[in-house]
Short mmCIF file of C-alpha atoms in Angstrom, two decimals:
data_model
loop_
_atom_site.label_atom_id
_atom_site.label_comp_id
_atom_site.label_asym_id
_atom_site.label_seq_id
_atom_site.Cartn_x
_atom_site.Cartn_y
_atom_site.Cartn_z
CA MET U 1 -0.02 0.05 0.04
CA SER U 2 1.45 3.34 -0.77
CA ASP U 3 1.40 6.48 1.35
CA ALA U 4 -1.60 7.91 -0.44
CA VAL U 5 -3.79 4.82 -0.81
CA SER U 6 -6.21 3.30 1.80
CA PRO U 7 -9.17 1.04 1.67
CA ALA U 8 -11.43 4.13 2.13
CA ALA U 9 -9.82 5.76 -0.82
CA GLU U 10 -10.27 2.64 -2.97
CA SER U 11 -13.92 2.75 -2.25
CA ARG U 12 -14.00 6.37 -3.34
CA ILE U 13 -14.75 7.66 0.31
CA LYS U 14 -12.08 9.78 1.78
CA PRO U 15 -10.69 8.57 5.24
CA LYS U 16 -12.05 11.82 7.08
CA ALA U 17 -15.57 11.29 5.61
CA TYR U 18 -15.54 7.67 6.44
CA MET U 19 -14.58 8.33 9.94
CA ALA U 20 -17.36 10.86 10.16
CA MET U 21 -19.80 8.29 8.87
CA VAL U 22 -18.59 5.78 11.36
CA ALA U 23 -19.01 8.01 14.32
CA THR U 24 -22.36 9.07 13.00
CA VAL U 25 -23.65 5.52 12.76
CA ALA U 26 -22.30 4.30 16.09
CA ALA U 27 -23.70 7.53 17.61
CA ILE U 28 -27.27 6.49 16.86
CA ALA U 29 -27.09 4.70 20.07
CA GLY U 30 -26.83 7.98 21.79
CA GLY U 31 -29.92 9.14 20.12
CA LEU U 32 -31.86 6.09 21.33
CA TYR U 33 -30.55 6.79 24.87
CA GLY U 34 -31.91 10.25 24.61
CA TYR U 35 -35.16 9.30 23.25
CA ASP U 36 -35.90 6.24 25.30
CA THR U 37 -35.07 8.19 28.65
CA GLY U 38 -36.83 11.28 27.52
CA ILE U 39 -39.95 9.94 26.02
CA ILE U 40 -41.43 8.74 29.31
CA SER U 41 -42.11 12.29 30.40
CA GLY U 42 -44.65 12.65 27.49
CA ALA U 43 -45.83 9.08 27.60
CA LEU U 44 -46.24 8.64 31.24
CA PRO U 45 -49.61 10.59 31.78
CA GLN U 46 -51.31 8.09 29.16
CA ILE U 47 -49.34 5.16 30.64
CA ALA U 48 -50.77 6.08 34.06
CA GLN U 49 -54.35 6.44 32.92
CA ASP U 50 -54.31 3.14 31.01
CA PHE U 51 -52.78 1.03 33.84
CA GLU U 52 -54.27 3.32 36.65
CA LEU U 53 -50.89 3.78 38.27
CA ASN U 54 -50.25 5.61 41.48
CA HIS U 55 -47.39 8.04 42.16
CA ARG U 56 -45.10 5.29 43.35
CA ALA U 57 -45.66 2.96 40.29
CA GLN U 58 -45.10 5.88 38.10
CA GLU U 59 -41.76 6.47 39.63
CA LEU U 60 -40.76 2.76 39.28
CA VAL U 61 -41.75 2.73 35.71
CA THR U 62 -39.54 5.80 35.21
CA ALA U 63 -36.53 4.40 37.11
CA ALA U 64 -36.52 0.97 35.53
CA ILE U 65 -34.63 2.23 32.65
CA LEU U 66 -31.79 3.79 34.80
CA LEU U 67 -31.45 0.58 36.85
CA GLY U 68 -31.23 -1.38 33.60
CA ALA U 69 -28.52 1.00 32.48
CA VAL U 70 -26.31 0.56 35.44
CA ILE U 71 -26.43 -3.26 34.97
CA GLY U 72 -25.85 -3.09 31.19
CA ALA U 73 -22.95 -0.65 31.48
CA LEU U 74 -21.14 -3.29 33.91
CA SER U 75 -22.29 -6.43 31.98
CA SER U 76 -21.16 -5.24 28.50
CA THR U 77 -17.54 -4.94 29.67
CA ARG U 78 -16.87 -8.70 29.02
CA MET U 79 -18.75 -8.69 25.73
CA SER U 80 -16.60 -5.80 24.29
CA ALA U 81 -13.32 -7.37 25.57
CA THR U 82 -14.25 -10.85 24.20
CA LEU U 83 -16.32 -10.14 21.15
CA GLY U 84 -14.92 -6.78 19.96
CA ARG U 85 -16.34 -3.34 20.08
CA ARG U 86 -18.32 -3.48 16.91
CA LEU U 87 -19.97 -6.83 17.50
CA THR U 88 -20.97 -5.59 21.05
CA ILE U 89 -22.77 -2.56 19.46
CA VAL U 90 -24.58 -4.91 17.20
CA ILE U 91 -25.79 -6.98 19.95
CA VAL U 92 -26.73 -3.89 21.97
CA ALA U 93 -28.83 -2.61 18.93
CA GLY U 94 -30.58 -5.93 18.87
CA ILE U 95 -31.46 -5.53 22.53
CA TYR U 96 -32.74 -2.03 21.68
CA CYS U 97 -35.13 -3.51 19.21
CA ILE U 98 -36.43 -6.20 21.45
CA GLY U 99 -36.93 -3.79 24.39
CA VAL U 100 -38.80 -1.18 22.20
CA VAL U 101 -41.16 -3.66 20.75
CA ALA U 102 -41.67 -5.36 24.11
CA ALA U 103 -42.44 -2.00 25.76
CA ALA U 104 -44.82 -0.99 23.08
CA VAL U 105 -46.91 -3.90 23.22
CA SER U 106 -46.70 -4.34 27.06
CA PRO U 107 -50.34 -5.70 28.32
CA ASN U 108 -49.59 -4.48 32.05
CA VAL U 109 -47.28 -2.42 34.02
CA TRP U 110 -45.14 -5.25 35.08
CA CYS U 111 -44.36 -6.17 31.55
CA LEU U 112 -43.68 -2.56 30.86
CA GLY U 113 -41.32 -2.15 33.74
CA LEU U 114 -39.41 -5.36 32.52
CA SER U 115 -39.20 -4.03 28.97
CA ARG U 116 -37.86 -0.75 30.16
CA LEU U 117 -35.24 -2.77 32.30
CA VAL U 118 -34.27 -4.35 29.08
CA LEU U 119 -34.13 -0.97 27.27
CA GLY U 120 -32.03 0.26 30.15
CA PHE U 121 -29.46 -2.77 29.58
CA ALA U 122 -29.10 -1.55 26.09
CA VAL U 123 -28.75 2.19 27.10
CA GLY U 124 -26.04 1.32 29.64
CA GLY U 125 -24.23 -1.04 27.15
CA SER U 126 -24.17 1.57 24.50
CA THR U 127 -22.78 4.27 26.75
CA GLN U 128 -20.10 1.82 27.83
CA ILE U 129 -18.87 0.85 24.40
CA VAL U 130 -19.75 3.42 21.72
CA PRO U 131 -17.51 6.41 22.95
CA THR U 132 -14.67 3.86 23.33
CA TYR U 133 -15.19 2.48 19.86
CA ILE U 134 -15.15 5.88 18.19
CA ALA U 135 -12.11 6.87 20.31
CA GLU U 136 -10.08 3.87 19.34
CA LEU U 137 -10.71 4.58 15.70
CA ALA U 138 -10.37 8.43 15.78
CA PRO U 139 -7.05 10.41 14.98
CA PRO U 140 -5.83 12.10 18.35
CA GLU U 141 -6.31 15.73 17.12
CA LYS U 142 -9.93 15.04 16.16
CA ARG U 143 -10.95 12.52 18.84
CA GLY U 144 -13.02 15.01 20.86
CA ARG U 145 -14.99 16.25 18.03
CA LEU U 146 -15.69 12.69 16.86
CA VAL U 147 -16.56 11.11 20.15
CA THR U 148 -18.89 13.89 20.82
CA TYR U 149 -21.09 12.88 17.84
CA PHE U 150 -22.50 10.67 20.78
CA ASN U 151 -23.36 13.75 22.91
CA VAL U 152 -24.94 15.48 19.96
CA SER U 153 -27.15 12.28 19.25
CA ILE U 154 -28.27 12.25 22.79
CA GLY U 155 -29.34 15.87 22.28
CA VAL U 156 -31.25 14.87 19.19
CA GLY U 157 -33.02 12.18 20.92
CA ILE U 158 -33.96 14.37 23.93
CA LEU U 159 -35.28 16.96 21.48
CA LEU U 160 -37.24 14.43 19.39
CA ALA U 161 -38.69 12.99 22.64
CA ALA U 162 -39.74 16.56 23.75
CA ILE U 163 -41.28 17.23 20.26
CA VAL U 164 -43.31 14.08 20.47
CA GLY U 165 -44.18 14.84 23.99
CA VAL U 166 -45.77 18.19 22.94
CA ALA U 167 -47.21 17.49 19.51
CA GLY U 168 -48.02 13.81 19.99
CA GLN U 169 -50.28 13.84 22.96
CA ASN U 170 -53.40 14.19 20.75
CA LEU U 171 -52.06 12.35 17.82
CA PHE U 172 -50.44 9.14 19.19
CA THR U 173 -50.93 6.66 22.03
CA TRP U 174 -48.03 6.03 24.42
CA ARG U 175 -47.49 2.62 22.52
CA TRP U 176 -46.65 4.50 19.29
CA MET U 177 -44.58 7.14 21.00
CA ILE U 178 -42.23 4.35 22.62
CA GLY U 179 -42.47 1.94 19.44
CA VAL U 180 -41.30 4.58 16.79
CA ALA U 181 -37.65 3.98 18.33
CA LEU U 182 -37.56 0.62 16.56
CA VAL U 183 -36.66 2.44 13.34
CA PRO U 184 -33.39 3.93 14.37
CA SER U 185 -32.60 0.70 16.35
CA LEU U 186 -32.71 -1.15 13.16
CA VAL U 187 -30.60 1.32 11.45
CA LEU U 188 -28.02 1.02 14.07
CA LEU U 189 -28.26 -2.78 13.90
CA PHE U 190 -27.58 -3.11 10.17
CA GLY U 191 -25.43 -0.09 9.86
CA MET U 192 -22.84 -1.29 12.31
CA THR U 193 -22.41 -4.47 10.34
CA LYS U 194 -20.72 -2.43 7.65
CA MET U 195 -18.42 -0.43 9.98
CA PRO U 196 -14.74 -1.29 10.68
CA ARG U 197 -13.50 -3.09 13.86
CA SER U 198 -11.46 -1.39 16.38
CA PRO U 199 -7.78 -1.65 15.36
CA ARG U 200 -6.74 -1.72 18.99
CA TRP U 201 -8.81 -4.57 20.04
CA LEU U 202 -7.58 -6.59 16.80
CA VAL U 203 -3.96 -5.94 18.01
CA GLU U 204 -4.96 -7.25 21.43
CA GLN U 205 -6.15 -10.47 19.55
CA ALA U 206 -2.72 -10.82 17.77
CA GLN U 207 -4.33 -9.80 14.46
CA PRO U 208 -2.16 -6.64 13.47
CA LYS U 209 -2.70 -7.27 9.63
CA LYS U 210 -6.38 -6.94 10.09
CA ALA U 211 -5.94 -4.03 12.49
CA SER U 212 -3.75 -2.23 9.93
CA HIS U 213 -6.46 -3.00 7.32
CA GLU U 214 -9.24 -1.52 9.42
CA LEU U 215 -7.13 1.59 10.45
CA ALA U 216 -6.22 2.32 6.80
CA LYS U 217 -9.97 2.90 6.23
CA VAL U 218 -9.74 6.17 8.50
CA ARG U 219 -6.19 7.35 7.89
CA ASP U 220 -4.71 9.26 4.97
CA THR U 221 -1.48 7.49 4.50
CA SER U 222 0.10 4.07 5.22
CA LYS U 223 2.79 5.77 7.08
CA GLU U 224 0.23 6.93 9.65
CA VAL U 225 -1.04 3.41 9.87
CA ARG U 226 2.31 1.99 10.38
CA GLU U 227 3.29 4.22 13.08
CA GLU U 228 0.04 4.08 14.97
CA ILE U 229 -0.05 0.12 14.77
CA ALA U 230 3.54 0.14 15.95
CA ASP U 231 2.57 2.35 18.91
CA ILE U 232 -0.36 0.21 19.82
CA GLN U 233 1.80 -2.90 19.61
CA GLU U 234 4.32 -1.48 22.03
CA VAL U 235 1.53 -0.71 24.67
CA VAL U 236 -0.06 -4.26 23.99
CA GLU U 237 3.16 -5.95 24.64
CA LYS U 238 3.77 -4.05 27.83
CA LYS U 239 0.28 -4.94 29.01
CA GLU U 240 0.83 -8.73 28.28
CA GLU U 241 3.83 -8.47 30.52
CA ASP U 242 1.69 -7.54 33.59
CA SER U 243 0.75 -10.56 35.59
CA VAL U 244 -2.50 -8.68 36.78
CA THR U 245 -5.23 -7.80 34.43
CA GLY U 246 -8.95 -6.86 34.27
CA TRP U 247 -10.78 -5.86 37.32
CA ARG U 248 -7.84 -6.64 39.53
CA ALA U 249 -5.54 -4.60 37.68
CA MET U 250 -7.62 -1.44 38.52
CA ARG U 251 -6.07 -1.58 42.16
CA GLN U 252 -2.64 -0.89 40.89
CA PRO U 253 -1.20 2.61 42.01
CA TRP U 254 -0.25 3.88 38.70
CA LEU U 255 -3.79 3.54 37.37
CA ARG U 256 -5.31 5.52 40.43
CA PRO U 257 -4.91 8.96 38.94
CA ALA U 258 -6.97 7.94 35.87
CA LEU U 259 -9.55 6.25 37.64
CA ILE U 260 -10.09 9.03 40.14
CA ALA U 261 -10.14 11.58 37.35
CA GLY U 262 -12.47 9.68 35.04
CA LEU U 263 -14.96 8.33 37.69
CA GLY U 264 -15.01 11.66 39.38
CA VAL U 265 -15.86 13.51 36.18
CA ALA U 266 -18.55 10.72 35.40
CA ALA U 267 -20.18 11.24 38.82
CA PHE U 268 -20.18 15.20 38.55
CA THR U 269 -21.63 15.05 34.97
CA GLN U 270 -24.88 13.69 36.45
CA LEU U 271 -24.61 15.27 39.73
CA SER U 272 -24.59 18.67 38.19
CA GLY U 273 -28.34 18.29 37.67
CA ILE U 274 -28.65 17.95 34.02
CA GLU U 275 -31.18 14.84 33.96
CA MET U 276 -33.12 16.43 36.89
CA MET U 277 -33.75 19.39 34.74
CA ILE U 278 -34.72 17.52 31.77
CA TYR U 279 -37.07 15.03 33.45
CA TYR U 280 -38.63 17.69 35.95
CA THR U 281 -38.67 20.93 34.00
CA PRO U 282 -42.40 20.75 33.38
CA THR U 283 -43.03 20.21 36.96
CA PHE U 284 -40.85 23.03 37.91
CA LEU U 285 -42.68 25.36 35.43
CA LYS U 286 -46.12 24.25 36.38
CA ASP U 287 -45.25 25.22 40.14
CA ALA U 288 -44.07 28.55 38.77
CA GLY U 289 -47.42 29.34 37.46
CA PHE U 290 -47.39 27.99 33.79
CA GLY U 291 -50.15 26.10 32.38
CA ALA U 292 -49.59 22.37 31.28
CA SER U 293 -49.13 23.32 27.58
CA ALA U 294 -46.70 26.48 28.23
CA ALA U 295 -44.77 24.14 30.52
CA LEU U 296 -44.20 21.49 27.72
CA TRP U 297 -43.39 24.26 25.27
CA SER U 298 -40.92 25.77 27.73
CA ALA U 299 -39.32 22.26 28.21
CA LEU U 300 -39.02 21.91 24.44
CA GLY U 301 -37.01 25.18 24.43
CA VAL U 302 -34.68 23.68 27.12
CA ALA U 303 -34.18 20.63 24.99
CA ILE U 304 -33.39 22.70 22.01
CA THR U 305 -30.74 24.80 24.11
CA TYR U 306 -29.18 21.42 25.09
CA LEU U 307 -28.82 20.15 21.69
CA VAL U 308 -27.34 23.61 20.26
CA MET U 309 -24.94 23.97 23.05
CA THR U 310 -23.80 20.32 22.67
CA VAL U 311 -23.13 20.94 19.02
CA ILE U 312 -21.03 24.03 19.77
CA GLY U 313 -19.21 22.14 22.43
CA LYS U 314 -18.42 19.33 20.02
CA LEU U 315 -16.91 21.98 17.42
CA ILE U 316 -14.60 23.52 20.03
CA VAL U 317 -13.70 20.92 22.54
CA ASP U 318 -10.42 19.88 20.62
CA LYS U 319 -9.34 23.34 20.18
CA VAL U 320 -10.12 24.72 23.71
CA GLY U 321 -9.37 21.46 25.73
CA ARG U 322 -11.52 19.20 28.00
CA ARG U 323 -10.25 20.59 31.16
CA THR U 324 -10.37 24.09 30.14
CA LEU U 325 -13.90 24.01 28.64
CA SER U 326 -15.22 22.55 32.08
CA LEU U 327 -13.47 25.24 34.10
CA VAL U 328 -14.76 27.97 31.98
CA MET U 329 -18.55 26.87 31.68
CA ILE U 330 -19.22 25.47 35.18
CA PRO U 331 -19.14 28.76 37.02
CA GLY U 332 -22.08 30.03 34.77
CA ALA U 333 -24.18 26.88 35.70
CA VAL U 334 -23.57 27.69 39.42
CA VAL U 335 -24.60 31.30 39.05
CA ALA U 336 -27.75 30.23 37.11
CA LEU U 337 -28.74 27.70 39.82
CA LEU U 338 -28.03 30.25 42.59
CA VAL U 339 -30.34 32.80 40.89
CA LEU U 340 -33.03 30.15 40.08
CA GLY U 341 -33.04 29.12 43.71
CA ALA U 342 -33.22 32.76 44.99
CA VAL U 343 -36.30 33.33 42.57
CA LEU U 344 -38.06 30.40 43.66
CA HIS U 345 -37.34 30.54 47.45
CA PHE U 346 -37.87 34.20 47.92
CA ASN U 347 -40.51 34.87 45.20
CA LEU U 348 -38.17 37.74 44.06
CA ALA U 349 -39.69 38.21 40.44
CA GLY U 350 -43.46 38.63 41.52
CA GLU U 351 -45.68 38.18 38.36
CA ALA U 352 -42.72 37.61 36.05
CA GLN U 353 -41.45 34.64 38.27
CA GLY U 354 -42.39 32.35 35.59
CA TRP U 355 -40.20 33.79 32.91
CA TRP U 356 -37.22 34.23 35.37
CA VAL U 357 -37.52 30.54 35.84
CA VAL U 358 -37.31 29.77 32.11
CA ALA U 359 -34.45 32.19 31.80
CA CYS U 360 -32.45 30.56 34.61
CA LEU U 361 -33.24 27.11 33.22
CA ILE U 362 -31.87 28.10 29.78
CA VAL U 363 -28.86 29.81 31.07
CA PHE U 364 -28.16 26.70 33.33
CA MET U 365 -28.43 24.49 30.10
CA ILE U 366 -26.15 26.65 27.94
CA PHE U 367 -23.22 26.32 30.50
CA ASN U 368 -23.93 22.79 31.51
CA ALA U 369 -24.63 21.14 28.20
CA GLY U 370 -21.85 23.11 26.55
CA GLY U 371 -19.21 22.22 29.20
CA ILE U 372 -19.22 19.19 31.47
CA GLN U 373 -21.85 17.32 29.42
CA VAL U 374 -19.48 17.43 26.38
CA VAL U 375 -16.60 16.29 28.63
CA GLY U 376 -18.27 13.62 30.60
CA TRP U 377 -18.63 10.70 27.95
CA LEU U 378 -15.45 11.89 26.23
CA THR U 379 -13.18 11.54 29.27
CA GLY U 380 -14.27 7.84 29.73
CA SER U 381 -13.43 7.05 26.20
CA GLU U 382 -9.71 8.21 26.34
CA ILE U 383 -8.42 8.44 29.87
CA TYR U 384 -8.12 4.61 30.80
CA PRO U 385 -5.22 2.55 29.63
CA LEU U 386 -5.72 -0.55 27.53
CA ALA U 387 -5.12 -2.86 30.43
CA ILE U 388 -8.28 -1.74 32.06
CA ARG U 389 -10.20 -0.05 29.32
CA ASP U 390 -13.07 -2.53 29.12
CA GLN U 391 -13.62 -2.58 32.79
CA ALA U 392 -12.96 1.06 33.38
CA THR U 393 -15.29 2.32 30.65
CA GLY U 394 -18.05 -0.14 32.24
CA ALA U 395 -17.38 1.39 35.51
CA HIS U 396 -17.41 5.02 34.09
CA ALA U 397 -20.77 4.30 32.51
CA ALA U 398 -22.07 2.73 35.74
CA MET U 399 -20.97 5.71 37.66
CA LEU U 400 -22.81 7.97 35.32
CA TRP U 401 -25.83 5.93 35.54
CA GLY U 402 -25.71 5.36 39.07
CA SER U 403 -25.36 9.17 39.66
CA ASN U 404 -28.30 9.65 37.41
CA LEU U 405 -30.49 7.28 39.55
CA LEU U 406 -29.49 8.79 42.64
CA LEU U 407 -30.30 12.22 41.55
CA THR U 408 -33.45 11.46 39.89
CA GLY U 409 -34.47 9.15 42.76
CA THR U 410 -33.83 11.93 45.39
CA ALA U 411 -35.06 15.16 43.33
CA LEU U 412 -38.75 14.99 44.46
CA THR U 413 -37.81 14.13 48.17
CA MET U 414 -35.28 16.94 48.23
CA THR U 415 -37.71 19.44 46.79
CA LYS U 416 -40.22 18.37 49.38
CA TRP U 417 -37.75 18.82 52.36
CA LEU U 418 -36.03 21.99 51.01
CA GLY U 419 -38.48 23.36 48.62
CA VAL U 420 -37.52 23.76 44.83
CA GLY U 421 -35.48 26.84 45.44
CA GLY U 422 -33.47 25.08 48.17
CA ALA U 423 -32.97 22.09 46.07
CA MET U 424 -31.46 24.35 43.28
CA TRP U 425 -28.90 25.70 45.88
CA VAL U 426 -27.91 21.94 46.60
CA TYR U 427 -27.24 21.39 42.93
CA ALA U 428 -25.32 24.84 42.71
CA GLY U 429 -22.94 23.40 45.54
CA LEU U 430 -22.45 20.10 43.57
CA ASN U 431 -21.54 22.09 40.50
CA ALA U 432 -19.13 24.03 42.50
CA LEU U 433 -17.51 20.84 43.94
CA GLY U 434 -17.21 19.61 40.51
CA TRP U 435 -15.31 22.60 39.41
CA LEU U 436 -12.84 22.30 42.38
CA PHE U 437 -12.53 18.41 41.47
CA ILE U 438 -11.58 19.07 37.87
CA PHE U 439 -9.17 21.99 38.83
CA PHE U 440 -7.22 19.94 41.32
CA LEU U 441 -7.33 16.25 39.87
CA VAL U 442 -8.24 16.17 36.09
CA PRO U 443 -5.37 16.48 33.73
CA GLU U 444 -5.82 17.70 30.04
CA THR U 445 -6.09 14.81 27.60
CA GLY U 446 -6.88 16.68 24.37
CA GLY U 447 -4.71 16.25 21.32
CA ARG U 448 -2.72 13.23 22.96
CA SER U 449 -2.96 9.86 21.49
CA LEU U 450 -4.32 6.99 23.89
CA GLU U 451 -1.11 5.39 24.12
CA ASP U 452 0.61 8.71 25.10
CA ILE U 453 -1.85 9.16 27.82
CA GLU U 454 -1.04 5.72 29.00
CA ARG U 455 2.60 6.34 29.00
CA SER U 456 2.20 9.42 31.04
CA LEU U 457 0.31 7.43 33.79
CA LYS U 458 3.15 4.90 33.94
CA ALA U 459 5.75 7.53 34.24
CA GLY U 460 3.78 9.44 36.97
CA THR U 461 3.60 12.64 34.92
CA PHE U 462 -0.28 12.46 34.54
CA ARG U 463 -1.22 15.71 36.49
CA PRO U 464 -3.47 18.55 36.11
CA ARG U 465 -0.90 21.28 35.70
#
């Protein structure tokens, strides 16, 4: 193969365009995550009426997908290590299909809850493997932009769920609202069968020639392929020299900085309050005096803001850096939550309170969605060394979903104890803690190869400054 020829070129698709296509197809899993978790807010009133659910039963139906996501995130680690990243995504897509259909035709609330648990398994599995799959194929200088296709896809899914929740109330039953997700599930299932396999996984399986062939599809020259494969082989050989691997390897001291930084970012990505805002925005707005229709339309505006800021974050994250983007954006989210808490607790705005609430929610979404939400999934895809990547990315996704479950499960209780305003101050404090954590413990990973990050960990130079 000459320096100017690659399999992608032979098929008349330039490597950069082919890599973007790979990231787009794989990121459909993020759209399914966003839609399947978000659609319940619009579908739940109909579900509650059909099955005569009390408040507690509605909470259980909503939370089932989050519990399934924790289980799926941890369970998929063995699949991705044994079967490879691409095949694992194909399996996850198949589970999406089964879960969507089962939920849409559920004859009772128990079947619906079980179906959403299955959907959660797919959601958790996809969040564990898709960012890693994209990161292992992407060139270092564009890894942030490509991995965050996943974040953008989540935003698209949330927005579509909000649109269906607003426009579909009088057009569709809840079964159609849920069942329509079968279409992108099938696109993901069949689309991934045509995508390349991870070259890093292939090198681990002692298949360097196949790894070179797959990597050549997304690199411009054979020189780049040779150098990158040699770099991967060097890291894999050192990994094979270690007597401890897998979950036990995560206890080794040299890995501790990566685990602390990665799992901490994962926790604060959810503890910042983003999912709580998405799930409960209509409730907050109704409490602020908005009618049901106006509350839903305002929630749609919040979803649009989330998507727009995720796209902006995707475009700048490689230039600005992961650490810098988080440190710049989090203070804006803190201020928005402090003001929102004051407006709600002290009724500062009088008759204009509803619009102040909407403004604060949108400002919060601007700084949160454009900052730590961009970084949260990306960090998990690139910070963990090859020796523990499968296990650590599973733990990373489980931390994200576990934190989400904790936050969502306590939101209504916290607002009952402290009032909505007091709860906003608690979330402002959690955002401030997140800023301090990133400042002191999270190094910059942008623009560095995965192998370079691993070498700095082993050398003890993986530090924030």
